[in-house]
Amino acid sequence: MKNTTYVFGHKNPDTDSIVSAVAFARLKNIMGESEYVAARAGKLSPQTEYIFKRFNIAPPEFHADMVPKAAYYMNELGENATVLESESLWNAAGLMQKIGNHVLPVVDSEGKYKSLLHYNVFAHNVLSILNPEHHLGVSTSISLIQKTLNAQPLNICSGDEIHKFTIIVGAASFASFQETIGAHLSEKVVVITGDRDDVHELCIDKGVFALVITGGKLPEKAVIEKAKKRGISVLISSFDTASTSMLISYSSPVSVMSDYSVQPVLEMDTVKKIKPLLHKSPSHSLPVVDEDDRLIGVISENDLLHEPNVQISLVDHNEISQAVEGIENYRIREIIDHHRIGAIPTKYPITFINRPVGSTSTQVANMFRENRVSIPKEIAQILLCGILSDTLILRSATTTDVDRDVAEYLSSITELDIESLGKDIISAGSHIGARSAGEVIAQDMKEYSEASDGGKVSYTASQIEVEETEEILSRKKEFLGELEIVRRSHGALFSVLLVTDITKLSSVMLIAGDPKFIPFVNFPKKDEGVFYLKDVVSRKKQLVPLLTEVIGNYR
């Protein structure tokens, strides 16, 4: 694949995360960096799905993980990088030499992979053809012989049919040649000879399959006429007899000479899976195909020693626990965020923009302005949605004057009313309906780690904004059960769901945790596993600091 920089939000993306990825990738594209592509590692939330459908924008590419895959290391097919299965071995060998490749994938007319031509199989097959203990036998067609020799056809019959031909050179005395021909009349014989009228006549009379006359010499007209009547092909080669014999041995189609034992790998096969296959391959190379078996590239053991064709940019997060799986395998180019600084190590210096504003969408919108790039209307629309979603229509405690200024700017250029749009998008994400507890908890979940006296502990914090909390509280047992499953699967100290009431601008917190930890949670208790958090609406600025304090008190 071509060099690509994927822009990812966190792996359980909310609206701000998705919007920021799309808008930042578009900014880079406009500025001439076409390799940037918006991506996502999780499912779109109902709110985000509503926004992208409303403004008719395609969501980012979905990548469940970024575990190294064949597509990230393979060489894409360049010009003349494949050969048709009907092409001659001679032309294929010439192509391999021209492009400097040690392997040449063989494809059909639809571009689907069939086999692999490499020097090992090439040498093996040529040696078997040139076995001096028997007459030269070549599986080919008259048309391929003509093309390989660049011969002048005087008559061609059944030109495209592949046959196993016995090649006989008419260089001996006439008597000896007559004896040789007689011994092979039951076979499909191609005779190579020079300017010898007696041999020409005998070949036509005996009904050989084809006559190849070397040195550019023409036979008698009567011979040509008899050949046409009997359906015998006649070719004139400009090469001498020895060279013509050698070239014919290379006229076989690659379909009968290439290696069918080399099976392709899929572009999304992991490097871990294909490594042993590469080692076993005779050429230490493998063809890479798509799901329709169409060849898209070739990968070799040597390719795995180089940097992948993929780099990463991150938006709306900077902690390894929140990043797409496999991120550690790639170079990170930049991070655009508005959260606390976590710990994603980088191999090289990077651009890291982190400001205490209400949303990453605010950051990205300002980057358009700072770079004097006009914001496309559809991008301005979703950026405004990202800000209003992450700041609860500019009412969250995280909201800054910068967010308000940028929101007003985007409102002006999109002609969208802030209050009306905000209510629409908050409402779109607040309906639980028939959604499972697991789906609600996973749609916007982040994993955090904190230091304690016993070392580091981790926890997960999910959030959902609703118009009233009773719908979730009526299913308290189901949600607490799912939170316990999440806690155990992550090996976490506890897992919480912050249910934010957008009308009262307060929240309730459902928690499942280690029984030794729960007594340290000293928030106002509403019910078993349920706590009331007055005026708390921000996970980033309010909930996480509160939980950090509780963890600090935990022994």
Coordinates of C-alpha atoms in Angstrom, one line a residue:
M1 CA 0.0 0.0 0.0
K2 CA 1.0 3.6 -0.4
N3 CA 2.5 5.5 2.6
T4 CA -0.5 6.3 4.8
T5 CA -0.9 8.3 8.0
Y6 CA -4.0 7.2 9.8
V7 CA -5.6 9.7 12.2
F8 CA -7.1 7.9 15.1
G9 CA -9.2 9.1 18.1
H10 CA -9.4 6.9 21.1
K11 CA -10.5 3.3 20.7
N12 CA -14.0 3.8 22.1
P13 CA -14.6 7.1 20.2
D14 CA -17.1 9.7 21.2
T15 CA -18.3 12.4 18.7
D16 CA -15.4 14.8 19.4
S17 CA -12.9 12.0 18.8
I18 CA -14.4 11.0 15.4
V19 CA -15.0 14.6 14.3
S20 CA -11.5 15.7 15.2
A21 CA -10.0 12.8 13.2
V22 CA -12.0 13.6 10.1
A23 CA -11.4 17.3 10.3
F24 CA -7.6 17.0 11.0
A25 CA -7.2 14.6 8.1
R26 CA -9.0 17.0 5.8
L27 CA -6.8 19.9 7.0
K28 CA -3.7 17.9 6.1
N29 CA -5.1 16.9 2.7
I30 CA -5.9 20.6 1.9
M31 CA -2.4 21.5 2.9
G32 CA -1.0 19.0 0.3
E33 CA -0.4 16.0 2.6
S34 CA -2.6 13.5 0.8
E35 CA -1.4 10.5 2.8
Y36 CA -3.5 11.5 5.8
V37 CA -6.6 9.3 6.2
A38 CA -9.2 9.5 9.1
A39 CA -9.7 6.2 10.9
R40 CA -11.6 4.8 13.9
A41 CA -11.1 1.8 16.1
G42 CA -14.6 1.6 17.5
K43 CA -18.2 1.7 16.6
L44 CA -20.0 5.0 15.9
S45 CA -22.2 6.1 18.8
P46 CA -25.8 6.9 18.0
Q47 CA -25.0 10.6 18.4
T48 CA -22.1 10.5 16.0
E49 CA -24.0 8.4 13.5
Y50 CA -26.8 11.0 13.6
I51 CA -24.4 13.8 12.9
F52 CA -22.6 12.2 10.0
K53 CA -25.9 11.2 8.4
R54 CA -27.4 14.7 8.9
F55 CA -24.5 16.4 7.2
N56 CA -24.0 13.6 4.6
I57 CA -20.4 12.9 5.5
A58 CA -18.7 9.5 5.2
P59 CA -17.4 8.2 8.6
P60 CA -13.7 7.3 9.0
E61 CA -12.3 4.0 7.9
F62 CA -12.8 1.3 10.5
H63 CA -9.7 -0.6 11.8
A64 CA -10.3 -2.9 14.7
D65 CA -6.6 -2.8 15.5
M66 CA -3.3 -1.8 14.1
V67 CA -1.5 -5.1 14.6
P68 CA 1.2 -5.2 11.8
K69 CA -0.3 -6.7 8.7
A70 CA 1.0 -7.7 5.2
A71 CA -0.5 -4.6 3.6
Y72 CA 1.6 -2.3 5.8
Y73 CA 4.9 -3.7 4.6
M74 CA 4.2 -5.1 1.1
N75 CA 5.4 -3.5 -2.2
E76 CA 2.5 -2.4 -4.4
L77 CA 2.4 -3.6 -7.9
G78 CA 4.3 -1.2 -10.2
E79 CA 4.2 -1.1 -14.0
N80 CA 5.1 -4.5 -15.6
A81 CA 5.1 -6.1 -12.2
T82 CA 3.1 -9.1 -13.3
V83 CA 2.9 -11.5 -16.2
L84 CA -0.1 -13.2 -17.8
E85 CA -0.2 -17.0 -17.5
S86 CA -0.4 -17.2 -21.3
E87 CA 2.9 -15.2 -21.8
S88 CA 6.0 -17.1 -22.8
L89 CA 8.8 -17.9 -20.4
W90 CA 11.2 -16.0 -22.6
N91 CA 9.3 -12.7 -22.3
A92 CA 8.7 -13.3 -18.6
A93 CA 12.4 -13.8 -18.0
G94 CA 13.2 -10.7 -19.9
L95 CA 10.7 -8.8 -17.8
M96 CA 12.2 -10.0 -14.6
Q97 CA 15.6 -8.8 -15.8
K98 CA 14.3 -5.5 -16.9
I99 CA 12.5 -4.6 -13.6
G100 CA 15.2 -6.2 -11.5
N101 CA 12.8 -8.5 -9.6
H102 CA 13.7 -12.0 -8.4
V103 CA 10.0 -13.0 -8.5
L104 CA 7.2 -12.4 -10.9
P105 CA 3.6 -13.1 -10.0
V106 CA 1.5 -14.9 -12.7
V107 CA -2.1 -13.6 -13.1
D108 CA -5.0 -14.4 -15.3
S109 CA -6.8 -11.9 -17.5
E110 CA -8.8 -10.6 -14.5
G111 CA -5.7 -9.9 -12.4
K112 CA -6.3 -12.9 -10.1
Y113 CA -3.2 -14.6 -8.8
K114 CA -2.4 -18.0 -10.3
S115 CA 1.3 -18.8 -9.5
L116 CA 4.7 -17.4 -8.9
L117 CA 7.7 -17.4 -11.2
H118 CA 11.0 -17.3 -9.4
Y119 CA 14.6 -18.2 -10.3
N120 CA 14.5 -21.5 -8.4
V121 CA 11.6 -23.0 -10.4
F122 CA 12.9 -21.3 -13.6
A123 CA 16.2 -23.1 -13.3
H124 CA 14.6 -26.4 -12.3
N125 CA 12.2 -26.5 -15.3
V126 CA 14.8 -25.3 -17.8
L127 CA 17.2 -28.1 -16.7
S128 CA 14.4 -30.7 -17.2
I129 CA 13.6 -29.4 -20.6
L130 CA 17.3 -29.4 -21.7
N131 CA 17.9 -33.0 -20.5
P132 CA 20.4 -34.3 -23.1
E133 CA 19.2 -37.9 -22.7
H134 CA 16.1 -37.4 -24.8
H135 CA 14.9 -35.1 -27.6
L136 CA 13.9 -31.6 -26.6
G137 CA 10.3 -31.6 -25.4
V138 CA 8.5 -28.3 -24.9
S139 CA 4.9 -27.6 -23.9
T140 CA 4.0 -24.5 -25.9
S141 CA 1.9 -23.3 -28.8
I142 CA 2.8 -22.3 -32.4
S143 CA 1.8 -18.7 -31.6
L144 CA 4.2 -18.6 -28.6
I145 CA 7.0 -20.0 -30.7
Q146 CA 6.4 -17.4 -33.3
K147 CA 6.3 -14.6 -30.7
T148 CA 9.4 -15.8 -28.9
L149 CA 11.4 -16.1 -32.1
N150 CA 9.8 -13.0 -33.6
A151 CA 9.5 -15.2 -36.6
Q152 CA 7.8 -14.5 -39.9
P153 CA 4.7 -16.7 -40.2
L154 CA 4.1 -18.2 -43.6
N155 CA 1.3 -20.4 -42.3
I156 CA -0.1 -21.0 -38.9
C157 CA -2.6 -23.7 -37.9
S158 CA -4.1 -24.2 -34.5
G159 CA -1.8 -21.5 -33.3
D160 CA -3.0 -21.0 -29.7
E161 CA -3.4 -24.6 -28.7
I162 CA -0.9 -25.8 -26.1
H163 CA 0.8 -29.1 -26.9
K164 CA 3.8 -31.1 -25.7
F165 CA 6.0 -30.9 -28.8
T166 CA 9.0 -33.0 -29.7
I167 CA 11.6 -30.6 -31.1
I168 CA 13.9 -32.2 -33.7
V169 CA 16.8 -30.4 -35.4
G170 CA 17.3 -31.3 -39.1
A171 CA 21.1 -30.9 -39.1
A172 CA 22.2 -34.5 -39.7
S173 CA 22.5 -36.3 -43.0
F174 CA 19.3 -36.7 -44.9
A175 CA 19.3 -40.5 -44.2
S176 CA 19.8 -40.0 -40.5
F177 CA 17.2 -37.3 -40.3
Q178 CA 14.7 -39.5 -42.3
E179 CA 15.3 -42.3 -39.7
T180 CA 14.8 -39.9 -36.8
I181 CA 11.5 -38.5 -38.2
G182 CA 10.2 -42.0 -38.8
A183 CA 10.8 -42.8 -35.1
H184 CA 8.6 -39.9 -33.9
L185 CA 5.7 -39.8 -36.4
S186 CA 3.2 -40.6 -33.5
E187 CA 4.3 -37.4 -31.7
K188 CA 3.6 -33.7 -32.4
V189 CA 6.9 -32.8 -34.0
V190 CA 8.4 -29.4 -34.7
V191 CA 11.4 -29.5 -37.0
I192 CA 14.1 -26.8 -36.9
T193 CA 16.2 -26.8 -40.0
G194 CA 18.1 -24.5 -42.3
D195 CA 18.1 -24.0 -46.1
R196 CA 17.5 -27.7 -47.0
D197 CA 14.9 -28.4 -49.6
D198 CA 15.0 -32.1 -49.1
V199 CA 14.3 -31.8 -45.4
H200 CA 11.5 -29.3 -46.1
E201 CA 9.8 -31.7 -48.5
L202 CA 10.2 -34.7 -46.2
C203 CA 8.7 -32.8 -43.3
I204 CA 5.6 -31.8 -45.3
D205 CA 5.2 -35.3 -46.7
K206 CA 5.5 -36.9 -43.2
G207 CA 3.0 -34.5 -41.7
V208 CA 5.0 -32.8 -39.0
F209 CA 3.1 -30.3 -36.8
A210 CA 5.3 -27.3 -37.7
L211 CA 8.4 -26.5 -39.7
V212 CA 10.8 -23.7 -38.5
I213 CA 13.3 -22.6 -41.2
T214 CA 16.3 -20.7 -39.7
G215 CA 18.7 -18.1 -41.1
G216 CA 15.8 -16.1 -42.6
K217 CA 15.7 -18.4 -45.6
L218 CA 12.4 -19.0 -47.6
P219 CA 11.4 -22.5 -48.7
E220 CA 10.1 -23.2 -52.2
K221 CA 6.6 -21.9 -53.0
A222 CA 5.5 -25.4 -53.6
V223 CA 6.5 -26.4 -50.1
I224 CA 4.4 -23.5 -48.7
E225 CA 1.4 -24.5 -50.8
K226 CA 1.6 -28.2 -49.7
A227 CA 2.0 -27.0 -46.0
K228 CA -1.2 -25.0 -46.3
K229 CA -3.1 -27.8 -47.8
R230 CA -2.0 -30.2 -45.1
G231 CA -2.5 -27.8 -42.2
I232 CA 1.2 -27.6 -41.3
S233 CA 2.6 -24.4 -39.7
V234 CA 5.7 -22.8 -41.3
L235 CA 7.7 -20.1 -39.6
I236 CA 10.9 -18.3 -40.8
S237 CA 13.3 -17.5 -38.0
S238 CA 16.0 -14.9 -38.5
F239 CA 18.3 -16.7 -36.0
D240 CA 20.7 -19.5 -36.8
T241 CA 19.6 -23.1 -36.0
A242 CA 21.4 -23.3 -32.6
S243 CA 19.9 -20.0 -31.4
T244 CA 16.4 -20.9 -32.7
S245 CA 16.5 -24.2 -30.8
M246 CA 17.5 -22.5 -27.6
L247 CA 14.8 -19.8 -27.9
I248 CA 12.1 -22.4 -28.6
S249 CA 12.9 -24.1 -25.3
Y250 CA 11.9 -20.8 -23.6
S251 CA 8.6 -20.5 -25.5
S252 CA 6.6 -22.4 -23.0
P253 CA 3.8 -20.4 -21.3
V254 CA 4.6 -19.4 -17.7
S255 CA 1.5 -21.4 -16.7
V256 CA 3.4 -24.6 -17.2
M257 CA 6.6 -23.4 -15.8
S258 CA 5.8 -21.4 -12.7
D259 CA 5.4 -22.5 -9.1
Y260 CA 1.9 -23.3 -8.0
S261 CA 2.9 -24.4 -4.5
V262 CA 3.4 -20.7 -3.4
Q263 CA 0.1 -19.7 -2.0
P264 CA -0.9 -16.0 -1.5
V265 CA -1.6 -14.2 1.7
L266 CA -4.4 -11.7 2.3
E267 CA -3.6 -8.0 2.7
M268 CA -5.0 -8.1 6.3
D269 CA -3.1 -11.2 7.4
T270 CA -0.9 -10.4 10.3
V271 CA 2.9 -10.3 10.1
K272 CA 3.0 -13.0 12.8
K273 CA 1.0 -15.3 10.6
I274 CA 3.0 -14.8 7.4
K275 CA 6.5 -14.9 8.9
P276 CA 6.8 -18.7 8.9
L277 CA 5.2 -18.8 5.4
L278 CA 7.8 -16.4 4.1
H279 CA 10.6 -18.5 5.6
K280 CA 9.3 -21.6 3.8
S281 CA 8.8 -19.9 0.5
P282 CA 11.6 -20.8 -2.0
S283 CA 12.1 -17.2 -2.9
H284 CA 11.3 -15.9 0.6
S285 CA 8.6 -13.8 -1.0
L286 CA 4.8 -14.1 -1.1
P287 CA 2.1 -12.6 -3.3
V288 CA -0.5 -10.5 -1.5
V289 CA -4.1 -10.6 -2.7
D290 CA -7.4 -9.0 -1.8
E291 CA -10.6 -10.8 -0.8
D292 CA -11.4 -11.5 -4.5
D293 CA -7.9 -13.1 -5.1
R294 CA -6.8 -10.1 -7.1
L295 CA -3.1 -9.6 -6.8
I296 CA -2.3 -6.3 -5.1
G297 CA 1.4 -6.6 -4.1
V298 CA 4.3 -8.8 -3.1
I299 CA 6.0 -9.1 0.4
S300 CA 9.4 -10.5 1.2
E301 CA 11.3 -11.2 4.4
N302 CA 13.5 -8.2 3.6
D303 CA 10.4 -5.9 3.6
L304 CA 9.8 -6.8 7.2
L305 CA 13.1 -5.3 8.2
H306 CA 12.1 -1.9 6.9
E307 CA 9.7 0.7 8.4
P308 CA 6.1 0.0 7.6
N309 CA 4.1 2.0 5.1
V310 CA 2.0 3.3 7.9
Q311 CA 2.3 6.2 10.4
I312 CA -0.1 7.4 13.0
S313 CA -1.5 10.7 14.2
L314 CA -3.6 10.8 17.4
V315 CA -6.5 13.1 18.3
D316 CA -8.5 13.5 21.5
H317 CA -6.2 11.2 23.6
N318 CA -2.6 10.7 24.5
E319 CA -2.7 7.6 26.8
I320 CA -1.6 4.2 25.6
S321 CA -4.5 2.5 27.3
Q322 CA -6.9 4.5 25.2
A323 CA -5.2 4.1 21.9
V324 CA -5.9 1.6 19.1
E325 CA -4.3 -1.8 19.7
G326 CA -0.9 -2.2 18.0
I327 CA 0.0 1.5 18.0
E328 CA 3.4 0.8 19.5
N329 CA 4.5 -0.7 16.1
Y330 CA 4.3 2.6 14.3
R331 CA 5.9 6.1 14.2
I332 CA 3.5 8.7 15.8
R333 CA 3.6 12.0 13.8
E334 CA 1.5 14.3 16.0
I335 CA -0.9 14.4 18.9
I336 CA -3.7 16.9 19.1
D337 CA -5.6 16.7 22.5
H338 CA -7.2 18.5 25.4
H339 CA -6.9 15.9 28.2
R340 CA -4.4 15.3 30.9
I341 CA -1.0 14.2 29.7
G342 CA -0.6 10.4 29.8
A343 CA 2.3 8.2 28.6
I344 CA 2.6 7.3 24.9
P345 CA 6.3 6.9 24.2
T346 CA 7.5 8.0 20.8
K347 CA 10.6 7.1 18.8
Y348 CA 11.1 10.5 17.4
P349 CA 10.3 14.1 18.4
I350 CA 6.7 14.9 17.4
T351 CA 4.2 17.8 17.3
F352 CA 2.2 17.7 20.5
I353 CA -0.6 20.2 20.9
N354 CA -2.5 20.0 24.1
R355 CA -4.5 23.0 25.4
P356 CA -7.0 23.1 28.3
V357 CA -10.1 23.7 26.2
G358 CA -13.5 21.9 26.1
S359 CA -13.0 19.8 23.0
T360 CA -10.4 18.7 20.5
S361 CA -12.7 20.0 17.8
T362 CA -11.9 23.5 19.1
Q363 CA -8.2 22.7 18.7
V364 CA -8.6 21.5 15.1
A365 CA -10.9 24.4 14.1
N366 CA -8.3 26.8 15.3
M367 CA -5.6 24.9 13.4
F368 CA -7.5 25.7 10.2
R369 CA -7.5 29.4 11.2
E370 CA -3.9 29.4 12.3
N371 CA -2.8 28.0 8.9
R372 CA -5.1 30.4 7.0
V373 CA -7.0 27.5 5.5
S374 CA -10.7 28.0 4.7
I375 CA -12.8 25.5 6.5
P376 CA -15.1 23.5 4.1
K377 CA -18.7 24.0 5.1
E378 CA -19.4 20.3 5.9
I379 CA -16.2 20.2 8.1
A380 CA -17.3 23.3 9.9
Q381 CA -20.7 21.7 10.5
I382 CA -19.3 18.6 12.2
L383 CA -16.6 20.6 14.1
L384 CA -19.4 22.7 15.7
C385 CA -21.2 19.4 16.6
G386 CA -18.0 18.1 18.2
I387 CA -17.6 21.2 20.4
L388 CA -21.3 21.2 21.4
S389 CA -21.2 17.5 22.2
D390 CA -18.1 17.6 24.3
T391 CA -19.1 20.8 26.2
L392 CA -22.8 19.9 26.7
I393 CA -23.8 22.9 24.5
L394 CA -21.1 25.1 26.1
R395 CA -22.4 24.4 29.7
S396 CA -19.9 21.9 30.9
A397 CA -17.3 22.9 33.5
T398 CA -14.6 22.3 30.8
T399 CA -15.9 25.0 28.5
T400 CA -13.6 28.0 27.9
D401 CA -13.9 31.3 26.2
V402 CA -11.9 29.8 23.3
D403 CA -14.6 27.1 22.9
R404 CA -17.3 29.8 22.9
D405 CA -15.4 32.0 20.4
V406 CA -14.8 29.1 18.0
A407 CA -18.4 27.8 18.3
E408 CA -19.7 31.3 17.4
Y409 CA -17.3 31.4 14.4
L410 CA -18.4 28.0 13.1
S411 CA -22.1 28.9 13.7
S412 CA -21.7 32.0 11.6
I413 CA -20.1 30.3 8.6
T414 CA -22.5 27.3 8.7
E415 CA -25.7 29.3 9.6
L416 CA -26.5 26.8 12.3
D417 CA -28.0 27.9 15.6
I418 CA -25.9 26.7 18.5
E419 CA -28.8 26.0 20.9
S420 CA -31.0 24.3 18.4
L421 CA -28.2 22.1 16.9
G422 CA -26.9 21.3 20.4
K423 CA -30.3 20.0 21.6
D424 CA -30.6 17.9 18.5
I425 CA -27.3 16.2 18.9
I426 CA -27.5 15.7 22.6
S427 CA -31.0 14.2 22.2
A428 CA -29.7 11.9 19.5
G429 CA -27.2 10.3 21.9
S430 CA -29.4 10.2 25.0
H431 CA -31.9 7.5 24.0
I432 CA -31.1 4.1 25.5
G433 CA -34.0 2.2 24.1
A434 CA -33.3 -1.4 23.5
R435 CA -29.6 -1.0 23.6
S436 CA -27.8 -3.4 25.9
A437 CA -25.9 -2.3 29.0
G438 CA -22.6 -3.5 27.4
E439 CA -23.2 -1.4 24.3
V440 CA -23.9 1.7 26.3
I441 CA -20.9 1.2 28.6
A442 CA -18.5 0.5 25.6
Q443 CA -19.6 3.4 23.4
D444 CA -17.5 6.0 25.2
M445 CA -15.2 4.2 27.6
K446 CA -11.7 5.2 28.6
E447 CA -9.1 3.3 30.6
Y448 CA -6.9 5.2 33.1
S449 CA -4.1 4.2 35.4
E450 CA -3.1 5.9 38.6
A451 CA -0.2 5.4 41.1
S452 CA -1.0 4.1 44.5
D453 CA 1.1 2.8 47.5
G454 CA 0.8 -0.7 46.1
G455 CA 1.9 0.4 42.6
K456 CA -0.2 1.3 39.6
V457 CA -3.9 0.6 39.5
S458 CA -6.1 0.9 36.5
Y459 CA -9.8 1.6 36.1
T460 CA -12.3 2.3 33.3
A461 CA -14.7 5.3 33.1
S462 CA -17.6 5.4 30.7
Q463 CA -20.0 8.3 30.1
I464 CA -23.4 8.9 28.6
E465 CA -25.5 12.0 28.5
V466 CA -29.2 11.5 28.9
E467 CA -32.3 13.7 29.3
E468 CA -33.2 11.9 32.5
T469 CA -31.4 9.2 34.5
E470 CA -34.4 7.0 35.5
E471 CA -34.2 4.8 32.4
I472 CA -30.7 3.6 33.3
L473 CA -31.4 3.4 37.0
S474 CA -34.4 1.2 36.4
R475 CA -31.9 -1.3 34.8
K476 CA -29.3 -0.8 37.6
K477 CA -28.7 -4.5 38.2
E478 CA -28.0 -5.1 34.5
F479 CA -25.6 -2.1 34.3
L480 CA -23.8 -3.0 37.5
G481 CA -23.4 -6.6 36.3
E482 CA -21.9 -5.4 33.0
L483 CA -19.6 -3.0 34.8
E484 CA -18.2 -6.0 36.8
I485 CA -17.6 -7.9 33.6
V486 CA -15.7 -5.0 32.2
R487 CA -13.7 -4.6 35.4
R488 CA -12.6 -8.2 35.4
S489 CA -11.8 -8.3 31.7
H490 CA -9.6 -5.3 32.0
G491 CA -8.0 -6.4 35.3
A492 CA -9.2 -3.1 36.7
L493 CA -9.6 -2.0 40.3
F494 CA -13.1 -0.6 39.4
S495 CA -15.3 0.4 36.5
V496 CA -17.7 3.3 36.5
L497 CA -20.5 4.6 34.3
L498 CA -21.1 8.4 34.6
V499 CA -24.7 9.1 33.6
T500 CA -25.0 12.8 33.0
D501 CA -28.4 14.5 33.2
I502 CA -28.2 17.3 30.6
T503 CA -31.3 19.1 31.9
K504 CA -30.0 19.2 35.6
L505 CA -26.3 19.4 34.7
S506 CA -25.5 16.8 37.4
S507 CA -24.7 13.0 37.2
V508 CA -25.2 9.7 38.9
M509 CA -22.3 7.3 39.0
L510 CA -22.7 3.5 38.8
I511 CA -19.6 1.6 40.0
A512 CA -18.5 -2.0 40.2
G513 CA -15.2 -2.6 42.0
D514 CA -13.0 -4.6 44.3
P515 CA -14.9 -5.0 47.6
K516 CA -11.9 -3.6 49.5
F517 CA -12.0 -0.4 47.4
I518 CA -15.7 0.4 47.4
P519 CA -15.7 1.7 51.1
F520 CA -13.3 4.4 50.1
V521 CA -15.8 5.9 47.6
N522 CA -17.2 8.7 49.8
F523 CA -19.6 10.4 47.4
P524 CA -23.3 10.8 48.3
K525 CA -24.8 7.4 48.0
K526 CA -28.1 7.0 46.2
D527 CA -28.4 3.2 46.2
E528 CA -26.1 0.2 46.3
G529 CA -23.4 0.8 43.6
V530 CA -25.0 4.2 42.7
F531 CA -23.7 7.6 43.8
Y532 CA -25.0 11.1 43.2
L533 CA -22.5 13.7 41.8
K534 CA -24.1 17.2 42.0
D535 CA -22.9 19.6 39.3
V536 CA -20.5 17.0 37.9
V537 CA -20.8 16.7 34.1
S538 CA -17.2 16.4 32.9
R539 CA -15.4 13.1 33.1
K540 CA -12.1 14.8 32.2
K541 CA -12.1 17.8 34.5
Q542 CA -14.4 16.7 37.3
L543 CA -14.8 12.9 37.6
V544 CA -11.2 11.8 37.0
P545 CA -9.7 14.2 39.6
L546 CA -12.3 13.0 42.1
L547 CA -11.5 9.3 41.4
T548 CA -7.8 10.1 41.6
E549 CA -8.3 11.5 45.1
V550 CA -10.2 8.3 46.2
I551 CA -7.5 6.1 44.8
G552 CA -5.0 8.2 46.8
N553 CA -6.9 7.4 50.0
Y554 CA -7.1 3.7 49.2
R555 CA -4.7 1.5 51.0

